[in-house]
PDB file of C-alpha atoms in Angstrom:
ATOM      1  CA  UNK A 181    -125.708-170.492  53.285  1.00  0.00           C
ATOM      2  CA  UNK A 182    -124.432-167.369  55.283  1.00  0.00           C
ATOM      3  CA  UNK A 183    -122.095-164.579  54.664  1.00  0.00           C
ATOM      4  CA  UNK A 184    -120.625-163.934  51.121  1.00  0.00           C
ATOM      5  CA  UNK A 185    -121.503-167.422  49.883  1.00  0.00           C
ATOM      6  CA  UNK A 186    -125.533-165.871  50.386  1.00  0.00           C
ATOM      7  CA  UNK A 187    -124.495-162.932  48.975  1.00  0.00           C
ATOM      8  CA  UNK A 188    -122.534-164.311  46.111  1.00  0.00           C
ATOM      9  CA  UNK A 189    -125.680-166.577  45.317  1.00  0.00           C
ATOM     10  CA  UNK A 190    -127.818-163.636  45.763  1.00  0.00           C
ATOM     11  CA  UNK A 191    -126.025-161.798  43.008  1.00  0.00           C
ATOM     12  CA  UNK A 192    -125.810-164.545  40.499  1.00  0.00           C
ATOM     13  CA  UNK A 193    -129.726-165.232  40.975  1.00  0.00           C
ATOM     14  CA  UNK A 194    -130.762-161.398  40.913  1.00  0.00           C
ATOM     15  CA  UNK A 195    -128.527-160.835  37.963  1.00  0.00           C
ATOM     16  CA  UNK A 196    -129.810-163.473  35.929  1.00  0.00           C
ATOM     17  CA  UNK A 197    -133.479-162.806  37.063  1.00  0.00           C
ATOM     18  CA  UNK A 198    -132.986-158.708  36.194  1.00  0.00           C
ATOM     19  CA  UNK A 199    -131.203-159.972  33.041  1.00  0.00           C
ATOM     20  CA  UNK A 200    -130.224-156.108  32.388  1.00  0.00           C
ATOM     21  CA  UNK A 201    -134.055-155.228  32.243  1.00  0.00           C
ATOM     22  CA  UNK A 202    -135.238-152.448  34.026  1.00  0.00           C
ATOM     23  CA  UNK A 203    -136.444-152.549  37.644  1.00  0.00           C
ATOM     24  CA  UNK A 204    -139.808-150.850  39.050  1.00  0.00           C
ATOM     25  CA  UNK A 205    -139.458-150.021  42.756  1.00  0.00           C
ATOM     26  CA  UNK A 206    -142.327-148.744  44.110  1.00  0.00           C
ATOM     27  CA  UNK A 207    -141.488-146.912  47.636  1.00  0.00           C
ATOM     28  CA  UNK A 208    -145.351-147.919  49.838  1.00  0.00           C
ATOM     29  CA  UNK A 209    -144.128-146.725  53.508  1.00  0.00           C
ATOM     30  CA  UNK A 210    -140.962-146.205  55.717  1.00  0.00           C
ATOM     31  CA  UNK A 211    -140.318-148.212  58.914  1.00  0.00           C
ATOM     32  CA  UNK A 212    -140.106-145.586  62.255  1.00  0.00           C
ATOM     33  CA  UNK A 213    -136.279-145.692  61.697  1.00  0.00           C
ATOM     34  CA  UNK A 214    -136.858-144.148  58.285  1.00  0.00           C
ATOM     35  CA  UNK A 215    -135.950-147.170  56.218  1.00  0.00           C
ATOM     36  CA  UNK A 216    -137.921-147.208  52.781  1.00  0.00           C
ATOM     37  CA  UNK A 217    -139.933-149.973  52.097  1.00  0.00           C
ATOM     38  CA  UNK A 218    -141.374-150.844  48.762  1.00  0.00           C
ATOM     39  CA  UNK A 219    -142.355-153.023  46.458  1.00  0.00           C
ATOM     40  CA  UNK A 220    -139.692-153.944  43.339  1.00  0.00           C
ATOM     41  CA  UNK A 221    -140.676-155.835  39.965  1.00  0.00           C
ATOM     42  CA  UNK A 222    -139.157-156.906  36.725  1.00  0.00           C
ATOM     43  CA  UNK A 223    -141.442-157.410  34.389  1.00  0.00           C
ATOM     44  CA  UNK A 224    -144.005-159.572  35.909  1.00  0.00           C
ATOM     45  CA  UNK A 225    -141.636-161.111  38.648  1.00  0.00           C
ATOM     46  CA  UNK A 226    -142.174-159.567  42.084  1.00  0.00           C
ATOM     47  CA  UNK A 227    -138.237-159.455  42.892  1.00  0.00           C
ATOM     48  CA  UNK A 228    -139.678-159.487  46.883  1.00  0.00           C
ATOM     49  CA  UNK A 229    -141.427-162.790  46.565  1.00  0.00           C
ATOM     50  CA  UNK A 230    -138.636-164.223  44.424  1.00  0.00           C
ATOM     51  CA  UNK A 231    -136.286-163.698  47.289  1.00  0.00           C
ATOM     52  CA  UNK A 232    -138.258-164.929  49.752  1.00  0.00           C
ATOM     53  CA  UNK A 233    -138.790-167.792  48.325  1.00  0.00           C
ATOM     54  CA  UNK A 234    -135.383-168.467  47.803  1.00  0.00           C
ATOM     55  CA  UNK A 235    -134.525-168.658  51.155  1.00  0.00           C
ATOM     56  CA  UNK A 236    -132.419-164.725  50.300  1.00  0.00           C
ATOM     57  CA  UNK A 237    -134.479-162.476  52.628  1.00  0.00           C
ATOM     58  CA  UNK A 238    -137.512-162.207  55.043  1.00  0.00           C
ATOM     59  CA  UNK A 239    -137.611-159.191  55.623  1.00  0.00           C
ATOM     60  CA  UNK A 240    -139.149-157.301  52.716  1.00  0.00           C
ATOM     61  CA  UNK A 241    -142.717-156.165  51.213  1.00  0.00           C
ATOM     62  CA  UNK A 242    -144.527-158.793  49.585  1.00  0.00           C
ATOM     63  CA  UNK A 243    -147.596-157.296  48.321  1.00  0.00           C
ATOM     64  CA  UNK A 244    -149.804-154.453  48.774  1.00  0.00           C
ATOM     65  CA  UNK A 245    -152.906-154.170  51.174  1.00  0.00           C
ATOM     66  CA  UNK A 246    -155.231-152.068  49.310  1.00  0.00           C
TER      67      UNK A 246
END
């Protein structure tokens, strides 16, 4: 998928993921352009992971390296 259709799919799956819960973003660095990167969660479901994993993004914080 590319374009809207990802983005449409995105939506659907992130709204029925979130399912109106609250989300916990975590901001852990920024990139040298300034970009925040963090860590988000709903509930127990690392919204990073579940997007990867979805084929949605690639881009993102997965976990922490404490």
């Amino acid at each position: 998928l590319v374009g809207s259709e990802m983005c449409k799919e995105t939506e659907v799956f992130l709204d029925k993921t979130i399912g109106g819960r609250n989300v916990d973003c975590n901001i852990e660095a920024y990139t040298y352009q300034g970009i925040a990167t963090g860590i988000c969660n709903v509930g127990q479901t690392n919204l990073n992971k579940a997007l990867v994993e979805k084929g949605m993004s690639k881009n993102v914080a997965l976990e922490l390296n404490d």
